[in-house]
Amino acid sequence: MVRVHGVARVLEAHLRWYRRNWRATAISSVLQPLLFLLAFGLGFGSLVGARAQEATGGADYLVWLAPALLAMSAVQTGAFEMSYPVLAGFKWRRTYEAMTATPVEPGEVALGQLAFVTAKSLLTGAVSLVVIALFGGVRSVGVLGSLVAAVLTGAAVAALVMAFAATRQDEGTAFNAVFRFVVLPMTLFSGTFFPIATLPGWVQPLAWVSPLWHGTELARWAAGVGASDLVLLHLAYLLVLVGIGSGLSMRFFTRRLTA
Amino acid sequence: MTAPISGLTWLLPAGSYAGRARMLLLRSATASRRTWPAVVSGFAEPVFYLLAMGTGLGALVGTLPGPDGRELSYAAFIAPGLLAASAMNGAVFDATFNVFFKLRDSKLYDAMLATPLGPVDIALGEIGWALLRGGLYATGFLSVMAVAGLVTSPWALLALPVALLVAFAFAAVGMAATSFMRSWQDFDFVTLAVLPMFLFGTTFYPLSVYPPVVQVVVECLPLYHAVELMRGLTTGAVHWGMLGHLAYFVVMALVGVVFAARRLHALLLR
Amino acid sequence: MPGMGEGLVVARGLRKSFGAFEAVRGIEVEVAEGEVFGFLGPNGAGKSSTMRMIACVSPRSAGELSVLGRDPDREGPRIRARLGVVPQLDNLDIELSVRENLEVYGRYFGLSRRHVRAKAGELLEFARLTDRADAKVDALSGGMKRRLTIARALVNDPDLLLLDEPTTGLDPQARHLLWERLYRLKREGVTQIITTHYMDEAEQLCDRLVVMDGGVIVAEGSPAGLIERWSTREVLELRFPSDAAPPVAELQPHAERVELLPDRVLLYVPHGERAQAAVHAAGVRPLSALVRRSSLEDVFLRLTGRTLVD
């Protein structure tokens, strides 16, 4: 059984911790999308000019890139925050053990962790969005919808990585492999910097599996620089992933914390 | 009594070098026996970038002028940049995260100092390992470039020793910087240093894109000099000015090693 | 070195300060070959700082120090080649297996491959870890890790073994096994310097010890000698109902020293049962009475006080 107030208490504990420790990740989580925006949106964008507008469906490359970078950043935050920090909760800091010594249930610990990471990516995403707007990357208020799409994408990846982390006994090299062979290719081949149609045909099905591709499409649609035909499919796919990831996480947390 | 003067040791306190840095290489090699896939597969990262950006962005850009004005395919333009960046990334990762862990968490260096080893052995040994790793990645990536037809000059063979020098310099400076870190929270600064260099150090597009003021700033970044060296060598556009870029790294490496060893001395021999 | 004695470790007016804080404030120590020497003291007494100076990983701030007849400031690596160090917290190489920890560490001393391989087998036997030789260090229990750390310190057949709180955090079985191993080394003639705040450990292991407090040495001698000098032969412990203890003045004539604690009264006396009879005759009626031999702990608490040190 998962109770809302149990999840809320876990979330509160994380938020109190974050109030003391937000500086540690502030630079990378807010600046990272901005740096990519500057390097590719402005630097690279000035090289490609008109040719890029063919690929982006007429939109300015910078404006086309901005919603996708929000999604990319949320995915990176989600994946990282659920790797070492979750294993630390089980193994090094043992905070999960401390939580379940109270009336809080293991499933609530899992969902509270997910709620925290989601809240965090919403917060850093919002700050990034303001900065991106200052650099001219925003043309419509629909970009607020892009932020929601980005946070949802981040949550889908976060939930799956959390389930994986809950099964790890020691760090070994597993997280490294996830970052290197899953997260990195996902950020490169999900249509963030260029439409996946420019890739060879056999690579494109890989993008269809990638939550980031669905999130990017959704975020671009909300900002008014993307196609609208598959929106419901993208949304459904992401929601299903959040569901699967949360379900598995709750199971693995319960198994590990009550064994 | 005077300490024996050999090499750099005159810059360093007495008793800090036992001449046994290679034992740290042996230790790292032993430790990597179980984790070698993680070490070796590091060279996949720049390959992913090359595949994605080379094909995807390449379709948007077409060609770009190389160092000697000849038009290069976009993949051929970014490949040397990625080679330089991978030498930097591998070395910095080893010299910051891994060194910090051994310095603060596992107290491995304290254990080493209970033996005749000194801080200079530790600095050289760890930098040496980062160097081997960087060399491995560079060799792997150069082979990929060659197979993909992105190497157009025999000068490219020299890219390997240059990658080693670049890795050495970044590892040395990274290790010196690590000695100032107080907690894992400070590692955000590593990202803050490395990511802008990777993105703006002319890896993905030429310097001419920037306004003149920004050009000067970019020209100060170490990665810019590494990219210039690599791009010149892999395209065969070799000129005397490249010695200046080399000198940049020689100085960076020397300053880094002395600084790193002195800081380790101050931290470990309190 | 002129003016220094013949001991393996000789310190004269040895000081260590960190900024304005003086951790060690001028101590005199001489450790003879073959002896087991102890540093006792509460947390923050300066024991670990002293051990680090002897281990040649902490330059002294003032005074003289010679270890194995050499000056640590000038010949650190040469001295360390002959030392075995067991730090307070295990710093094993967690990326290596049990056996690799011993072999790689031996290589840091410049020992040959063949030599460290043979030595590692011998030390695994000594530490009773032979069947765990290929396990990862992470998987070992606290006692096993401690034994491995001690085995590692012996890889170079040291002339002097430094042990900083060797049995802290171990269960009684593991402690006794360690004591037995350390005693075996003593019989083999290995000089040992131990810090501890377990008095039973000091009494078991040390030939001679010093008690440190606030950076200075407050007493020195053999365990028995210290008890004789700073305590009585026996202690009479009397318990009273709460708030019903008689005034100290009433008990004073029956003991050399009286100590009033929240829950009981301690009488330091040469003969416990005689004192108990005398107190009874004087009309004192405790809830319970216990006679025990004086221990090093009594000496320690007398010298360093009962106040909690943090």
Coordinates of N, CA and C in Angstrom, one line a residue, chain B residues 36 85 92 97 99 115 127-128 142 148 150 161 168 171 175 181 193 198 245-246 252 254 256 262 266:
Chain B
W36 N 37.9 -3.8 -16.7 CA 38.5 -3.4 -17.9 C 37.4 -3.0 -19.0
A85 N 39.2 16.3 -27.6 CA 38.3 16.4 -26.4 C 38.3 15.1 -25.6
V92 N 40.9 14.1 -17.5 CA 40.3 14.9 -16.4 C 39.5 14.0 -15.5
F97 N 37.7 12.8 -10.4 CA 36.9 11.9 -9.6 C 37.7 10.7 -9.0
V99 N 40.9 10.4 -8.4 CA 41.9 10.8 -7.5 C 41.2 11.3 -6.2
T115 N 54.5 3.5 3.1 CA 55.6 2.8 2.5 C 56.6 3.8 2.0
I127 N 49.1 10.3 -12.8 CA 49.1 11.0 -14.1 C 49.5 10.0 -15.2
G128 N 50.4 9.1 -14.9 CA 50.9 8.2 -15.9 C 49.7 7.2 -16.3
L142 N 41.5 7.1 -33.3 CA 42.3 7.3 -34.6 C 42.0 6.2 -35.5
A148 N 37.0 5.1 -41.2 CA 35.9 5.9 -41.8 C 36.5 6.8 -42.9
L150 N 38.5 9.4 -42.6 CA 38.6 10.8 -42.1 C 40.0 11.2 -41.9
P161 N 51.1 10.6 -30.2 CA 51.9 11.3 -29.1 C 51.4 12.6 -28.6
F168 N 48.4 14.2 -20.6 CA 49.3 14.5 -19.5 C 49.0 15.8 -18.9
A171 N 45.6 15.9 -17.1 CA 45.6 15.1 -15.9 C 46.4 15.8 -14.8
M175 N 44.6 17.1 -11.4 CA 45.0 16.5 -10.1 C 45.3 17.7 -9.2
M181 N 39.6 20.5 -3.8 CA 38.2 20.2 -3.6 C 38.0 19.8 -2.2
A193 N 34.2 23.7 -16.0 CA 35.5 23.9 -16.7 C 35.5 23.1 -18.0
F198 N 34.6 21.9 -24.2 CA 34.2 21.0 -25.2 C 33.3 21.6 -26.2
H245 N 51.5 25.8 -30.1 CA 50.4 25.0 -29.4 C 51.1 23.9 -28.5
L246 N 52.1 23.3 -29.1 CA 52.8 22.3 -28.3 C 53.4 22.8 -27.1
M252 N 51.9 23.7 -19.5 CA 50.8 23.3 -18.7 C 51.1 22.0 -17.9
L254 N 54.1 20.8 -17.1 CA 55.2 21.0 -16.1 C 54.6 21.7 -14.8
G256 N 51.5 21.8 -14.0 CA 50.5 20.9 -13.3 C 51.2 19.9 -12.4
R262 N 53.2 19.2 -5.1 CA 53.3 20.1 -3.9 C 52.1 20.1 -3.1
A266 N 51.5 18.8 0.7 CA 50.9 19.6 1.8 C 49.7 18.9 2.4

